[in-house]
PDB file of C-alpha atoms in Angstrom:
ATOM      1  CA  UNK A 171     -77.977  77.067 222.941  1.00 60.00           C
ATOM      2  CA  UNK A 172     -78.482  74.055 224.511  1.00 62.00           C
ATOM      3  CA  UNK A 173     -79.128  72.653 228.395  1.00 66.00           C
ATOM      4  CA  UNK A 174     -79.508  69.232 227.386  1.00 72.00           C
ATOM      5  CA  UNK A 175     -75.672  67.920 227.455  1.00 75.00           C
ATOM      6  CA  UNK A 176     -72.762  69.039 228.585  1.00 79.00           C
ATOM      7  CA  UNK A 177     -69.875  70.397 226.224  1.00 81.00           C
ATOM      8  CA  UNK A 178     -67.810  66.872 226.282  1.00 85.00           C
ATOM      9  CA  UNK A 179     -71.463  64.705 226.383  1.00 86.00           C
ATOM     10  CA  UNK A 180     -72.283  66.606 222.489  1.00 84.00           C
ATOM     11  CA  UNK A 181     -68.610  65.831 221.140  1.00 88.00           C
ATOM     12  CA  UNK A 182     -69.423  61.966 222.249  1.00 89.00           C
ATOM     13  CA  UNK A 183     -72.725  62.107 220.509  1.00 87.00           C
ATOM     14  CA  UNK A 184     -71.566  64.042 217.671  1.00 87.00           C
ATOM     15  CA  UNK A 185     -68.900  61.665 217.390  1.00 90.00           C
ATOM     16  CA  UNK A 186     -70.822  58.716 217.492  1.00 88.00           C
ATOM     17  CA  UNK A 187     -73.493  59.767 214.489  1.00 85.00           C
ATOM     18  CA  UNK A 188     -70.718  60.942 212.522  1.00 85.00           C
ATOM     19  CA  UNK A 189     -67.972  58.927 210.805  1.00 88.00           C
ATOM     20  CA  UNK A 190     -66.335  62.199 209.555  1.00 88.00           C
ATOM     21  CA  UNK A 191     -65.919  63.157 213.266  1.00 90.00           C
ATOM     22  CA  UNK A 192     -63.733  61.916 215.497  1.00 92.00           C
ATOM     23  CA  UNK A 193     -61.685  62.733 219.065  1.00 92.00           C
ATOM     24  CA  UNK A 194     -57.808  63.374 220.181  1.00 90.00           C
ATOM     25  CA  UNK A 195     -56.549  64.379 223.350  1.00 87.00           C
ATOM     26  CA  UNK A 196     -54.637  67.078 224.055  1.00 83.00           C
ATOM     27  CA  UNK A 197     -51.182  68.018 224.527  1.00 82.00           C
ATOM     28  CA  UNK A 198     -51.857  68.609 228.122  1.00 80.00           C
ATOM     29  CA  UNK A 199     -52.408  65.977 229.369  1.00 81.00           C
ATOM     30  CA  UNK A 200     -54.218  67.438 232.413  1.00 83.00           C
ATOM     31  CA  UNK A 201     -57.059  68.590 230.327  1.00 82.00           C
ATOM     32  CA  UNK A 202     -60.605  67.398 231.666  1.00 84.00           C
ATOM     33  CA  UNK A 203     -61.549  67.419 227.708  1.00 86.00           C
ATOM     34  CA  UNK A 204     -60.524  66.141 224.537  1.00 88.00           C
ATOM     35  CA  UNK A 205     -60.597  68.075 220.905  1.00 90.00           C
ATOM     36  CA  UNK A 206     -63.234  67.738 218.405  1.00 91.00           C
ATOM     37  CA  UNK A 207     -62.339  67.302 214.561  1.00 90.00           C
ATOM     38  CA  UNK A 208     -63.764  67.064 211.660  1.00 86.00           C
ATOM     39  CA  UNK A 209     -62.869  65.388 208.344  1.00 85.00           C
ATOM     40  CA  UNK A 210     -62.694  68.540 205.875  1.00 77.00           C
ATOM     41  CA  UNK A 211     -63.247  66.844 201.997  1.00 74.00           C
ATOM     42  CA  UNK A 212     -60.568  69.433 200.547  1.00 73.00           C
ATOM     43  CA  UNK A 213     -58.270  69.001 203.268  1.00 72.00           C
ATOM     44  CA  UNK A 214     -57.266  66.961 206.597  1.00 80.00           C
ATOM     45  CA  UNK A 215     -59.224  67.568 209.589  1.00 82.00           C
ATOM     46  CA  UNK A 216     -60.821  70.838 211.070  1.00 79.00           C
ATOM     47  CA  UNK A 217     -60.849  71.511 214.644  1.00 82.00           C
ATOM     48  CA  UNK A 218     -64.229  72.006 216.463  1.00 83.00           C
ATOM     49  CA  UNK A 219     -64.982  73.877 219.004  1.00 81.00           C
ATOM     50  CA  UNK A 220     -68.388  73.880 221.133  1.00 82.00           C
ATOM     51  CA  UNK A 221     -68.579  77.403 222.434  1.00 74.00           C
ATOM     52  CA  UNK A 222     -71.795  79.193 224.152  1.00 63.00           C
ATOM     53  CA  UNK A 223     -73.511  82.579 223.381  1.00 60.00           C
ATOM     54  CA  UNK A 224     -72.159  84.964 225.663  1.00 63.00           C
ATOM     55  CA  UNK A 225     -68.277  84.293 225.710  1.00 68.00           C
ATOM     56  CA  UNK A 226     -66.058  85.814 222.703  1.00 73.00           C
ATOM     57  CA  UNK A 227     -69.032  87.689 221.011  1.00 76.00           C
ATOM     58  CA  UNK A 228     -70.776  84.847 220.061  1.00 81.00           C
ATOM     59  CA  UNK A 229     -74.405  86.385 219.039  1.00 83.00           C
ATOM     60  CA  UNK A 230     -77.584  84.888 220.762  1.00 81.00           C
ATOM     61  CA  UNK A 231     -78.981  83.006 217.591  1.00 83.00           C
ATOM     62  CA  UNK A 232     -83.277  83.061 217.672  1.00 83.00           C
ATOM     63  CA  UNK A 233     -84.663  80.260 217.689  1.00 80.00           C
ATOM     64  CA  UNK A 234     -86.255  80.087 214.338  1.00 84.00           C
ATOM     65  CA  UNK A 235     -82.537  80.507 212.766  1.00 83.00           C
ATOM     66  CA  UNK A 236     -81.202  77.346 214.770  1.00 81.00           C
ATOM     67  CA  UNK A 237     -80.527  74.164 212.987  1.00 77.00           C
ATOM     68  CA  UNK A 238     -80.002  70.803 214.529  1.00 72.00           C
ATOM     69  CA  UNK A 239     -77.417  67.896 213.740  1.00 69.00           C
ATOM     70  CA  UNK A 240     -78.554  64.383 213.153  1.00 69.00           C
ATOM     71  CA  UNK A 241     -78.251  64.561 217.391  1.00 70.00           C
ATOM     72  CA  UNK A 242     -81.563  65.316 218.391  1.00 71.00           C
ATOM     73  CA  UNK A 243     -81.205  68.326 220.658  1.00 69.00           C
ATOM     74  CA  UNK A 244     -77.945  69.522 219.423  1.00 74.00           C
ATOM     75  CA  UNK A 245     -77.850  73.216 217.680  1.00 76.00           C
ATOM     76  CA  UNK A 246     -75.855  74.095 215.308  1.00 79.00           C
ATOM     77  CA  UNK A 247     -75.006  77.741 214.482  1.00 83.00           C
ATOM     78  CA  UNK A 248     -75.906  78.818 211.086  1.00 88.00           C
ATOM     79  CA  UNK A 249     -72.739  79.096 208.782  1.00 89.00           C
ATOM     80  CA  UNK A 250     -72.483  82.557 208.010  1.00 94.00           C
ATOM     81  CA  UNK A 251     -72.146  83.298 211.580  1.00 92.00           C
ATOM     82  CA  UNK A 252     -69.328  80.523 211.979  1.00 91.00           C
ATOM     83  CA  UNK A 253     -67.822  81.918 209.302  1.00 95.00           C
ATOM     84  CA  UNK A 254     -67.701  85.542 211.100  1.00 95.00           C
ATOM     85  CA  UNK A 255     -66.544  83.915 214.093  1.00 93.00           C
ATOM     86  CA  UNK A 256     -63.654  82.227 212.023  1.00 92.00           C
ATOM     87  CA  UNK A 257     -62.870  85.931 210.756  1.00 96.00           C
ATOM     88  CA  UNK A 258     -62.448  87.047 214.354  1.00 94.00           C
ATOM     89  CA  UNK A 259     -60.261  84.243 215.390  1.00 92.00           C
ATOM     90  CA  UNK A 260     -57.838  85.152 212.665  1.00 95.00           C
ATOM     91  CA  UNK A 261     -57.708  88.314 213.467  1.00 95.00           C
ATOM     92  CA  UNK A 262     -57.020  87.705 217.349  1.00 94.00           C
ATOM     93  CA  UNK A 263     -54.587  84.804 216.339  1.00 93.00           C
ATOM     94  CA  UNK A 264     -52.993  87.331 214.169  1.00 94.00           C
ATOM     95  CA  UNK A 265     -52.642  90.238 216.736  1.00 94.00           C
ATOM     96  CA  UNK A 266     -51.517  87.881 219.837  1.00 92.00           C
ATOM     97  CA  UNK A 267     -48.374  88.739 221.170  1.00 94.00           C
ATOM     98  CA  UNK A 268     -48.389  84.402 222.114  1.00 92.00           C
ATOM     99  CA  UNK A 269     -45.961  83.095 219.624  1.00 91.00           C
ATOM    100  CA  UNK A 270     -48.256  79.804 219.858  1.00 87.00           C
ATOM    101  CA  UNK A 271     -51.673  81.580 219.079  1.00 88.00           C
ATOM    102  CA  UNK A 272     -49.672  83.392 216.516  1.00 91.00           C
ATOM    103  CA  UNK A 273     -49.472  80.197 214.421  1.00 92.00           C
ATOM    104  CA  UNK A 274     -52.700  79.491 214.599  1.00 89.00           C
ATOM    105  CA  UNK A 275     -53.594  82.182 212.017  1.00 92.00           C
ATOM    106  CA  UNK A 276     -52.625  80.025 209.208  1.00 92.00           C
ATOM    107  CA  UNK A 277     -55.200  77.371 210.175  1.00 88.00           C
ATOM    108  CA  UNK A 278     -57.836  79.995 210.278  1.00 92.00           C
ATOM    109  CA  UNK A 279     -56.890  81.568 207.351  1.00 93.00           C
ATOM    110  CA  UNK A 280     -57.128  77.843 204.845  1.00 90.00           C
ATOM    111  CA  UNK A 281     -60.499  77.198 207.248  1.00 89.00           C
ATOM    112  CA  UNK A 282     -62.121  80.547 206.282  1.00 94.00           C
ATOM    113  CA  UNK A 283     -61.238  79.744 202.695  1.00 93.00           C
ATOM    114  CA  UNK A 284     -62.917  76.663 202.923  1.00 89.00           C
ATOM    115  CA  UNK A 285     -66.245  77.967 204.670  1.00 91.00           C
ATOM    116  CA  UNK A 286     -66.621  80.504 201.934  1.00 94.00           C
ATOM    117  CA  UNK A 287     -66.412  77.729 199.138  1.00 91.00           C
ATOM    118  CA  UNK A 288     -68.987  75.932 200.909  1.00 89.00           C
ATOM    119  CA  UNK A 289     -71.067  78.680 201.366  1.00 91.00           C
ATOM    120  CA  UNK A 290     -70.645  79.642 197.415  1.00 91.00           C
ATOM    121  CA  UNK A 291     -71.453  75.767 196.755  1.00 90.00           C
ATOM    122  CA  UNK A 292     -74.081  74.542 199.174  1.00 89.00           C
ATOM    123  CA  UNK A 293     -75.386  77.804 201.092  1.00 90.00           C
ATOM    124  CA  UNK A 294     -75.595  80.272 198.017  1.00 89.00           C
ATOM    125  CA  UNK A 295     -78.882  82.107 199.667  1.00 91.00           C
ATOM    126  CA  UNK A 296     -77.154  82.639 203.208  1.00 91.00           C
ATOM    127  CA  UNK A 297     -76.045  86.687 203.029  1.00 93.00           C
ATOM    128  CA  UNK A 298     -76.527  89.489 205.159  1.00 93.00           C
ATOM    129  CA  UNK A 299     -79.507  89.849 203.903  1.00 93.00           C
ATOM    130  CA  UNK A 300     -80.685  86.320 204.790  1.00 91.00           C
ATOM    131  CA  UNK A 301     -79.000  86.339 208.258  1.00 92.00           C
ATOM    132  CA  UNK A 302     -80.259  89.932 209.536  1.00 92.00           C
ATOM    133  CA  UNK A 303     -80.481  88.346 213.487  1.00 93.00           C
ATOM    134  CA  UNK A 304     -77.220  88.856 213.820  1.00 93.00           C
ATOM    135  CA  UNK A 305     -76.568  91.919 215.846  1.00 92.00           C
ATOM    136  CA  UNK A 306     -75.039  94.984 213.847  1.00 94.00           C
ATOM    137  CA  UNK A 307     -72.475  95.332 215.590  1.00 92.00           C
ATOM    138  CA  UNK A 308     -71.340  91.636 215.715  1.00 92.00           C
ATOM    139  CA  UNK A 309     -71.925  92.385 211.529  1.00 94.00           C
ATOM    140  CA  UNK A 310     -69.768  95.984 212.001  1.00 94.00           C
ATOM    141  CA  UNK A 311     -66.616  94.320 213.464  1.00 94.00           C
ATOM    142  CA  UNK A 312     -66.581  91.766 210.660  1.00 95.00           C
ATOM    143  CA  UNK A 313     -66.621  94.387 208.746  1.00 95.00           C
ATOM    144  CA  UNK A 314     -63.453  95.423 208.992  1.00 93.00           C
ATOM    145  CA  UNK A 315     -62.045  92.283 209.396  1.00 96.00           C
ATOM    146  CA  UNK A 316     -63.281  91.364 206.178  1.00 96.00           C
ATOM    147  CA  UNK A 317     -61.566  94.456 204.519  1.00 94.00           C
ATOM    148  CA  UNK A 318     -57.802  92.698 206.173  1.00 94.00           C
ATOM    149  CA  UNK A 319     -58.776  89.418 205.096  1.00 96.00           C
ATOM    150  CA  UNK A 320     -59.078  90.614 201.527  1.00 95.00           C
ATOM    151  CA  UNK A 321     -56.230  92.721 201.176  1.00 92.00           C
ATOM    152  CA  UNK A 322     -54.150  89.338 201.832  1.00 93.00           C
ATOM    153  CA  UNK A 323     -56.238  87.272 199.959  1.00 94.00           C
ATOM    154  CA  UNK A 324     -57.482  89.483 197.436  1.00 93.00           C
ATOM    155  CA  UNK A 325     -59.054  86.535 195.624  1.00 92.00           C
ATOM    156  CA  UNK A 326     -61.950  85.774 197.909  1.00 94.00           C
ATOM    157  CA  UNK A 327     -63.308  89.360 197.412  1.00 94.00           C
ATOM    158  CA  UNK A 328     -65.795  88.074 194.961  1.00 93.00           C
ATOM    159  CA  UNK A 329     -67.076  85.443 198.023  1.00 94.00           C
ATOM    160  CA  UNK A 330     -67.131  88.166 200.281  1.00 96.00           C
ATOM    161  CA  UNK A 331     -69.390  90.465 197.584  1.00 94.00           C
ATOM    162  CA  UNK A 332     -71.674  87.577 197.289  1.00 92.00           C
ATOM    163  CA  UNK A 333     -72.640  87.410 200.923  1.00 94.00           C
ATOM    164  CA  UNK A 334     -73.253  90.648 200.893  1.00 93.00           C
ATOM    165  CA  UNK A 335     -70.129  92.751 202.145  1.00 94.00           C
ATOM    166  CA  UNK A 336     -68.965  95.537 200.373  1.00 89.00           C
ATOM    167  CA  UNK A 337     -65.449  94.958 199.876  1.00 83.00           C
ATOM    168  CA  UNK A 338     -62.768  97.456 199.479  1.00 57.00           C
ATOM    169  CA  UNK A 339     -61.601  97.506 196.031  1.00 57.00           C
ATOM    170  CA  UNK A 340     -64.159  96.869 193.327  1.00 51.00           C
ATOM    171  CA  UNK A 341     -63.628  93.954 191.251  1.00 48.00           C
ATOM    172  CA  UNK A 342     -64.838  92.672 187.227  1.00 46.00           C
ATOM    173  CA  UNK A 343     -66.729  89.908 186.966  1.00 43.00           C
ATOM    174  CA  UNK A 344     -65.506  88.275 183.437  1.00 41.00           C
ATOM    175  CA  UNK A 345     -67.351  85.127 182.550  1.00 44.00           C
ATOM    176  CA  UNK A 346     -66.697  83.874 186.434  1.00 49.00           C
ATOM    177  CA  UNK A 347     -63.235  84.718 186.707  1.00 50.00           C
ATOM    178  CA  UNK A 348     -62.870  87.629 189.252  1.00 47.00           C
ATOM    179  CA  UNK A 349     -60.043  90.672 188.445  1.00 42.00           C
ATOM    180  CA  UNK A 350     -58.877  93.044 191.098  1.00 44.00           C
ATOM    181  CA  UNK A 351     -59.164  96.454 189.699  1.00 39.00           C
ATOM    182  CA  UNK A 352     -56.068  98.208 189.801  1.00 37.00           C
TER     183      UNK A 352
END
């Protein structure tokens, strides 16, 4: 979404404005790049990753739904969408027949738990409804995925509901608390 910099030239600036940001290297030690991270305020650090429209799905966001960091010039994709992005991750992690990407599934799964918290808290008004650039059949697939992710975590259903995806069991909202039906 951007010309402006170059992937590694936004980590540096992100990392600079940001104290909750900060850079490793890589296990290989080849790598032309280092790894982004940010300081989660539930738990440890969160990897970042600056990707492009165009490569793994990624919807073309208009330009009217684009927000910016404190970096002048640098986009940031709006949540929901990261979120769904998240989703797909898990589900390729999950599927991989690479032992290594394999693990990686657990990651994804505590880091979509997290997004949807901070949806619920700071982002209540950000739903399907809210978010209707995104292309129905980037919306479709998640989807699905949404319908796996609840049947192993059967507890973020109500999150899910809230953003506006019809989840697969129907649940009772009692004073807040949330009750699968079964």
């Amino acid at each position: 979404m951007t010309e402006s910099y170059s992937q590694e030239q936004i980590k540096a600036l992100l990392v600079a404005q940001d104290p909750n940001i900060s850079l490793a290297r890589t296990t290989n030690r080849q790598a032309p790049y280092q790894i982004l991270y940010y300081r989660l305020p539930s738990r440890g650090f969160c990897k970042v990753d600056i990707l492009l429209p165009g490569i793994m799905d990624i919807p073309s966001v208009p330009l009217s739904c684009i927000t910016y960091t404190r970096v002048p010039g640098v986009p940031v994709m709006p949540l929901l969408a990261v979120l769904l992005l998240k989703l797909q991750g898990w589900t390729d992690h999950r599927d991989s027949e690479r032992e290594d990407w394999q693990e990686k599934q657990y990651t994804d799964m505590d880091d979509i738990k997290e997004i949807l918290a901070i949806l619920r808290r700071h982002y209540p008004r950000e739903t399907l409804e809210s978010e209707s650039w995104m292309p129905p059949s980037f919306v479709n697939a998640a989807k699905g995925r949404v319908d796996e992710f609840t049947e192993v975590f059967p507890g973020t259903r109500e999150h899910w509901w809230n953003i506006g995806f019809d989840v697969l069991e129907p649940f009772v909202r009692m004073g807040g608390a949330t009750i699968d039906s079964d």
